[in-house]
Coordinates of C-alpha atoms and ligand atoms in Angstrom, one line a residue:
X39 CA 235.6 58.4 146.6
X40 CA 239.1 59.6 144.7
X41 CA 241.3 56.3 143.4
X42 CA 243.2 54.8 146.5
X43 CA 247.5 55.5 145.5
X44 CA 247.5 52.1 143.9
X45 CA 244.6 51.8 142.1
X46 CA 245.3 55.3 140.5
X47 CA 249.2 53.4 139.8
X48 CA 247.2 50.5 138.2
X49 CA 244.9 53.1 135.7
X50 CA 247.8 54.9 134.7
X51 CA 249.6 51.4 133.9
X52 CA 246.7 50.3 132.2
X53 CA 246.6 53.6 130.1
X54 CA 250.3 52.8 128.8
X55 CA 251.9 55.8 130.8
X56 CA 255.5 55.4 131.1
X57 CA 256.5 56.9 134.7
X58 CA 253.5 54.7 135.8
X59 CA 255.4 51.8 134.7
X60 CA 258.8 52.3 135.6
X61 CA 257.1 52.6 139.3
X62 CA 255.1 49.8 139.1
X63 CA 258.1 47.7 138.1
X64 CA 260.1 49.1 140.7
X65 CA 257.3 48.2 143.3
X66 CA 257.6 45.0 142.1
X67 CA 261.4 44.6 142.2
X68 CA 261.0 45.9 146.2
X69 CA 261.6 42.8 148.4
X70 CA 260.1 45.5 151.3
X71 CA 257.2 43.8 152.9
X72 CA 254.9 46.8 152.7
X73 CA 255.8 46.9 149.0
X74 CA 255.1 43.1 148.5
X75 CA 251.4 43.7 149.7
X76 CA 250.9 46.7 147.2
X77 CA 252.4 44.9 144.8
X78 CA 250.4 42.2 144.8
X79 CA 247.4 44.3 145.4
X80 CA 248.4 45.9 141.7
X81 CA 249.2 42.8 140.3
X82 CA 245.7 41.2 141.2
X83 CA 244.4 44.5 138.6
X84 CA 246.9 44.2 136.1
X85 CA 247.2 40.5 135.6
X86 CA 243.4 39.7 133.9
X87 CA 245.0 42.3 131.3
X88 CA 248.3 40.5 130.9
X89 CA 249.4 37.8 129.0
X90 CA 248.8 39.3 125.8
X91 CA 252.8 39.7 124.7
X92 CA 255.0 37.3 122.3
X93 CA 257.3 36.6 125.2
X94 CA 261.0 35.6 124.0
X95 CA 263.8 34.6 126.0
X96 CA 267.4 35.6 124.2
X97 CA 270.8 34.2 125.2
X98 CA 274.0 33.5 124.3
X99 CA 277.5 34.2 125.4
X100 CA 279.3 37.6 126.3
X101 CA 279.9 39.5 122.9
X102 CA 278.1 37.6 120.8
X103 CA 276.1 40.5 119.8
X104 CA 272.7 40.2 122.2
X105 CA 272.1 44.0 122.9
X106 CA 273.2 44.8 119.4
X107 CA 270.7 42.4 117.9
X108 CA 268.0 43.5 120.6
X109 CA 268.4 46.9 119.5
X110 CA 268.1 45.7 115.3
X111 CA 265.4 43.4 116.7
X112 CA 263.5 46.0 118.7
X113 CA 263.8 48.4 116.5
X114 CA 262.5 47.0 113.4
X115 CA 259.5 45.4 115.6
X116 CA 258.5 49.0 117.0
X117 CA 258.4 49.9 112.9
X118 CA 255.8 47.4 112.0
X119 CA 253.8 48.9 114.8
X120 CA 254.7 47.2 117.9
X121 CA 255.3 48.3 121.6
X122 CA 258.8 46.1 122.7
X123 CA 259.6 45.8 126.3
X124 CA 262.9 44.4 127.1
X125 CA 263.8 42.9 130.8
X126 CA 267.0 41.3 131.4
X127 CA 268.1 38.5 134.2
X128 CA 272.1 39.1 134.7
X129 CA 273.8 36.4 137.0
X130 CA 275.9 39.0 137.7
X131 CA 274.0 41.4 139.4
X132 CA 272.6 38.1 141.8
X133 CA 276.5 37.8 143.1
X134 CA 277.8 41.1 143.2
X135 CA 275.1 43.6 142.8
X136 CA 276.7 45.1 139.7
X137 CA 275.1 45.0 136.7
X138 CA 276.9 43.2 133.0
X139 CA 274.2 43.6 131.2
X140 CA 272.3 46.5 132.8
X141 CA 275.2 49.2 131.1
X142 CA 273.4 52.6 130.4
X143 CA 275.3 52.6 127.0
X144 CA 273.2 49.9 125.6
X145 CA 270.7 49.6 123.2
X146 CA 271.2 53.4 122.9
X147 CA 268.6 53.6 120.2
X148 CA 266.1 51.6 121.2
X149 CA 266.3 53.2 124.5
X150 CA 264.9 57.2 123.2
X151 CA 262.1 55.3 121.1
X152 CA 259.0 55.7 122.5
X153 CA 257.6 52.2 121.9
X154 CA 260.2 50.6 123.3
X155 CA 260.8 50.5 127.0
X156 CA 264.1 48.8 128.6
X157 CA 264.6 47.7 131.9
X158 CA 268.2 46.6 133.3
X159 CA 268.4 43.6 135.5
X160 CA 266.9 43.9 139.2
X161 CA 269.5 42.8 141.5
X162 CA 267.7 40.7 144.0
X163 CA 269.9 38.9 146.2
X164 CA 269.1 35.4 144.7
X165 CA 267.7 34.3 141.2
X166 CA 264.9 33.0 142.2
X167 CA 264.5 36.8 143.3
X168 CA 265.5 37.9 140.1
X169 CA 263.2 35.9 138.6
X170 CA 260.1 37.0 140.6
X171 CA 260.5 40.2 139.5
X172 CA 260.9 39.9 136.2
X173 CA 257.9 37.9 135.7
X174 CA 255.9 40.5 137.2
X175 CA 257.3 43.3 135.5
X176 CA 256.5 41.4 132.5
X177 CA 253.3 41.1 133.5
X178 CA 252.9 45.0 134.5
X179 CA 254.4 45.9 130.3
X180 CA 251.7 43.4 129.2
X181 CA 249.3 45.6 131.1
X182 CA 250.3 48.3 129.9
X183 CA 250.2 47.5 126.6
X184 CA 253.5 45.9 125.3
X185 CA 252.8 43.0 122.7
X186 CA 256.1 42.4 122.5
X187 CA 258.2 41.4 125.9
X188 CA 261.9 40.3 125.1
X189 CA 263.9 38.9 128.3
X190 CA 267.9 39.0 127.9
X191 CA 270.2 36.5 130.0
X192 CA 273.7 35.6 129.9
X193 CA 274.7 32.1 128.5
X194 CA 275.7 31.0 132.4
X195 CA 273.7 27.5 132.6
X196 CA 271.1 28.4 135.5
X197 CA 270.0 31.6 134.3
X198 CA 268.9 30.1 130.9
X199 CA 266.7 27.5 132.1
X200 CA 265.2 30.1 134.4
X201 CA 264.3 32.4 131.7
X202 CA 263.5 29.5 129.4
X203 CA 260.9 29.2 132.1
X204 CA 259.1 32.7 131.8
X205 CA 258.9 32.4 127.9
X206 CA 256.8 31.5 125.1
X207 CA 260.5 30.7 122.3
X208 CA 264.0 31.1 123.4
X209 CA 266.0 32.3 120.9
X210 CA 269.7 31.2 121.2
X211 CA 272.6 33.7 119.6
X212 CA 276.1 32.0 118.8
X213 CA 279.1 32.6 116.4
X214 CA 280.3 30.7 113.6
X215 CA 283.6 29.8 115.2
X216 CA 283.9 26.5 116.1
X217 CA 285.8 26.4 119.7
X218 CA 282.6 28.6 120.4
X219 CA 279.9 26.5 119.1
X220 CA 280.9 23.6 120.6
X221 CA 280.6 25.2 123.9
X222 CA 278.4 27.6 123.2
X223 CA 275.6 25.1 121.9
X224 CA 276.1 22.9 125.1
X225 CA 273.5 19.8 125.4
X226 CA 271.1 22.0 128.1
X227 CA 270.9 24.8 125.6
X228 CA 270.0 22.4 122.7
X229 CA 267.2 21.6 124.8
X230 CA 265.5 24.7 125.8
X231 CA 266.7 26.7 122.2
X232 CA 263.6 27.1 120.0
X233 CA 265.1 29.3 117.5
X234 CA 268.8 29.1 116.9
X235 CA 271.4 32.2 114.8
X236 CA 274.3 32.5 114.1
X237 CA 274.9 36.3 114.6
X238 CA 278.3 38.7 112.9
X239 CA 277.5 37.0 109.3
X240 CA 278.7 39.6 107.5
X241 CA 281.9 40.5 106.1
X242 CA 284.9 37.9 106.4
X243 CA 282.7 36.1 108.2
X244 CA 279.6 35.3 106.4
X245 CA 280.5 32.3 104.4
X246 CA 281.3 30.4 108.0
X247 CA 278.2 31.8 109.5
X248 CA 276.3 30.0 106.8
X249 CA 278.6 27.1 107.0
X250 CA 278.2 26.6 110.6
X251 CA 274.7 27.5 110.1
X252 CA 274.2 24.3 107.8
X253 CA 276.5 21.9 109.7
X254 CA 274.4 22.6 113.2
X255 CA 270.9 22.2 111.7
X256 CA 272.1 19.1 109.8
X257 CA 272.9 17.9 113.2
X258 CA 269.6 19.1 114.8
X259 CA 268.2 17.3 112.6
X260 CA 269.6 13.9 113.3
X261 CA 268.5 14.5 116.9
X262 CA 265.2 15.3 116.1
X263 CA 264.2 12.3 113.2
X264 CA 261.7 10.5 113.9
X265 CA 259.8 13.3 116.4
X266 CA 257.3 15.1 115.7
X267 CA 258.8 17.9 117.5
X268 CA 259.6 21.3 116.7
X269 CA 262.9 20.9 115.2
X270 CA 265.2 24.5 116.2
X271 CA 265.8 25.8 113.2
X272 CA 269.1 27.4 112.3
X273 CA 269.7 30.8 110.9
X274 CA 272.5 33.6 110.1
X275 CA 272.1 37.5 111.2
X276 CA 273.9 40.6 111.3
X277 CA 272.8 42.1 114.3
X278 CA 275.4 44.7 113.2
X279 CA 273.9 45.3 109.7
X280 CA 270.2 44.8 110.8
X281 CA 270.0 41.6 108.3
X282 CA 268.3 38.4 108.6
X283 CA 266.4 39.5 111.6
X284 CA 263.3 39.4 110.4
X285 CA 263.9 36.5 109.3
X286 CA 264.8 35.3 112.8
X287 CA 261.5 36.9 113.9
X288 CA 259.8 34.8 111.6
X289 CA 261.0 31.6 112.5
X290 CA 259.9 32.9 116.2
X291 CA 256.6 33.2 115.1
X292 CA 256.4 29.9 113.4
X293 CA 257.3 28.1 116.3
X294 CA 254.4 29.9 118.3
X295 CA 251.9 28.5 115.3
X296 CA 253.4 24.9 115.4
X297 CA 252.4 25.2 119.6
X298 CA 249.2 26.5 118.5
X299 CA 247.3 28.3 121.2
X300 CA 246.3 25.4 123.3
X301 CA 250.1 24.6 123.4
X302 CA 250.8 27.8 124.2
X303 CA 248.2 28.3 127.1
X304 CA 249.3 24.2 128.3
X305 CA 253.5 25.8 128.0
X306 CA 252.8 29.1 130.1
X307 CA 250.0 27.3 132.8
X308 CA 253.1 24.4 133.2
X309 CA 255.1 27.4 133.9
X310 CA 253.4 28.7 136.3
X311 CA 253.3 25.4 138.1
X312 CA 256.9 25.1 137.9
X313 CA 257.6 28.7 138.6
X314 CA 255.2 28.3 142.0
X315 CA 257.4 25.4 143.1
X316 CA 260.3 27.7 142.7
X317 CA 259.2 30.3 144.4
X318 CA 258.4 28.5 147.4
X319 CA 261.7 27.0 147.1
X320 CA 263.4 30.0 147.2
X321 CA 261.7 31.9 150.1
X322 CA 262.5 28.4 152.0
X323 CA 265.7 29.0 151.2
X324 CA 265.7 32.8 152.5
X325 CA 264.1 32.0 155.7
X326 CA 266.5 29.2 156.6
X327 CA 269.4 31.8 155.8
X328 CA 268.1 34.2 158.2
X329 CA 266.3 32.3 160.9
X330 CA 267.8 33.0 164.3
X331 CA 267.7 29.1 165.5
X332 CA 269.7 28.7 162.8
X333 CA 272.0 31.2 163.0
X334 CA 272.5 30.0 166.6
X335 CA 273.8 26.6 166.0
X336 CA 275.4 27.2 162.3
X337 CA 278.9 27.8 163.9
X338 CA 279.3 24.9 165.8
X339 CA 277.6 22.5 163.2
X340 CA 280.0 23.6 160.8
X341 CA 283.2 23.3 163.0
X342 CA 282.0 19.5 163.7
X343 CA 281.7 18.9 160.0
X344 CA 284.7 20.2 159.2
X345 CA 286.5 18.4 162.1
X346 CA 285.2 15.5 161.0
X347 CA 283.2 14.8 164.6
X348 CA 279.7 14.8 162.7
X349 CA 278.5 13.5 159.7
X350 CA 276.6 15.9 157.2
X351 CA 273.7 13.5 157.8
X352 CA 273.2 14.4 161.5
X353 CA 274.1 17.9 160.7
X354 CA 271.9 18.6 158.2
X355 CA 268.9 17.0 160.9
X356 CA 270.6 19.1 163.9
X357 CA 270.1 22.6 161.4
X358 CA 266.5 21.2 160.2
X359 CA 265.6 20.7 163.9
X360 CA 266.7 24.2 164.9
X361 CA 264.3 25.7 162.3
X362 CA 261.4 23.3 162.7
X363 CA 261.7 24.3 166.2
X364 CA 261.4 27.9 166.0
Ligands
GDP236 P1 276.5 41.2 124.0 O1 277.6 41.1 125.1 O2 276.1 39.8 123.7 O3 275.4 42.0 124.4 O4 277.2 41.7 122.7 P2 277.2 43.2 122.1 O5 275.9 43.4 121.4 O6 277.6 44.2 123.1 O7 278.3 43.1 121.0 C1 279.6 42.8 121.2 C2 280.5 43.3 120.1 O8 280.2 42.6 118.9 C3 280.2 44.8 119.8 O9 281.5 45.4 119.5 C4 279.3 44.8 118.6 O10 279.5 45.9 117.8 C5 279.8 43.5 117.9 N1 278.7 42.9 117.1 C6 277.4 42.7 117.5 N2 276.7 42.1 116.5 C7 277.5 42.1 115.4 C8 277.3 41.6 114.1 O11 276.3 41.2 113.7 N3 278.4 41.7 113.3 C9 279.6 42.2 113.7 N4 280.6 42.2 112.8 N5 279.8 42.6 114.9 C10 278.8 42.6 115.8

């Protein structure tokens, strides 16, 4: 008998063949019903030969250089003989459905190499949609053959943790200024930040990278005496002038040894967990938006809490029984 559609889809993503990915990832992406079976029908083939990438989550603010370094990055990685996929979760294409970070013009070079595949930001209505796909379009590049999966976000507080929460080390990109480290390097960041750089030293500017450099990992270090954890280290790079990266790269590396591979497998299994809980969370949170019962009483419950004729107690319980009741 001749390969059913998807199973042929699933060979050809297991042989590493391009076209075969970009449509298995947009089958993923689909929120389509029909879609989400055969997707999950692929992704029941392609997951026992996933999980073999160096997942890394990178952040940091608007202009701070993240597609310019992922490019330097990806690009010196597909050289020492790797295959770099490169996903990206934009907040901005949750709200509006336009993409920030999903710009054609980036990562020109990376872009034509033929190790290296990028993928702009799906735009699924919520982030926990977002999010859904793009762990499963990492797991379809890890299929096909990517040992190298790199996940861009915008420093914008929820989108961090949630990518934080699909990686193995989340590298954090900030400037030497210091209005821009204070916020930049806000208390949640220091907290999921594995690997911290301070990107544009060069020129003008390299002395107060390095100074800034010093000052923060001085300060990480307060925080962390007396653990035994991992404490972020704190480097300079010119995403610009392809310096220091590999340096960076290094430090990600390190911080996969100092996990070791039972920490690694505990990290990404907690994951999971956490990432199920979220999930479910999420498709709660679709169904109450578009259940009818729902729907049906929303006006007036919101008119009465707004009046001021019902509390949000009671209207929260009159919404919940609506839905139960469906
Ligand atoms: P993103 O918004 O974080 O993706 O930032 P981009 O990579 O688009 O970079 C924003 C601007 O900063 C661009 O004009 C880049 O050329 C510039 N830039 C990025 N990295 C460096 C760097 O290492 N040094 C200097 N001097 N400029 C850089």
């Amino acid at each position: 008998m001749p390969p059913s559609g998807d199973t042929a889809l699933a060979q050809d993503v297991l042989a590493g063949r391009r076209a075969a990915i970009s449509r298995a990832i947009t089958l993923v992406e689909s929120s389509r019903r029909d879609h989400r079976s055969d997707a999950r029908e692929l992704l029941e083939v392609l997951t026992p030969k996933a999980g073999g990438a160096v997942r890394v989550g990178i952040s940091g603010v608007p202009g701070v250089g993240k597609s310019t370094f992922i490019e330097a990055l990806g690009s010196w990685l597909v050289s020492e003989g790797h295959k770099v996929g490169v996903l990206a979760v934009d907040p901005s294409s949750i709200r509006t459905g336009g993409s920030v970070l999903g710009d054609k013009t980036r990562m020109a070079t990376l872009s034509t190499n033929p190790d290296a595949y990028i993928r702009p930001s799906p735009t699924a209505g919520t982030l926990g949609g977002v999010a859904r796909a793009t762990m499963q379009s990492m797991t379809v590049l890890e299929a096909g053959g990517y040992d190298v999966v790199l996940v861009e976000t915008v420093g914008v507080g929820q989108s961090e943790i949630t990518v934080a929460g699909m990686v193995d080390t989340f590298l954090f990109l900030t400037l030497s200024r210091t209005g821009d480290q204070l916020q930049g390097i806000k208390k949640g960041i220091l907290e999921i930040a594995d690997v911290i750089a301070v990107n544009k030293a060069d020129g003008d500017r390299e002395e107060e990278a390095k100074a800034s450099a010093k000052d923060l990992a001085g300060a990480l270090r307060l925080v962390y005496a007396g653990t035994n954890e991992w404490v972020p280290p704190v480097l300079t790079c010119s995403a610009l002038e392809a310096r220091g990266i590999d340096t960076v790269w290094g430090r990600v590396i390190r911080h996969r040894e100092f996990m070791g591979q039972n920490g690694l497998k505990e990290k990404r299994a907690q994951q999971q967990l956490d990432f199920t809980w979220a999930l479910v969370r999420d498709e709660l949170d679709q169904r109450l938006r578009t259940d009818d019962a729902v729907a049906a009483v929303r006006a007036d419950v919101r008119s009465a809490v707004l009046d001021g004729s019902m509390s949000a107690v009671v209207a929260a319980d009159r919404i919940l029984e609506a839905y139960d009741n469906e």
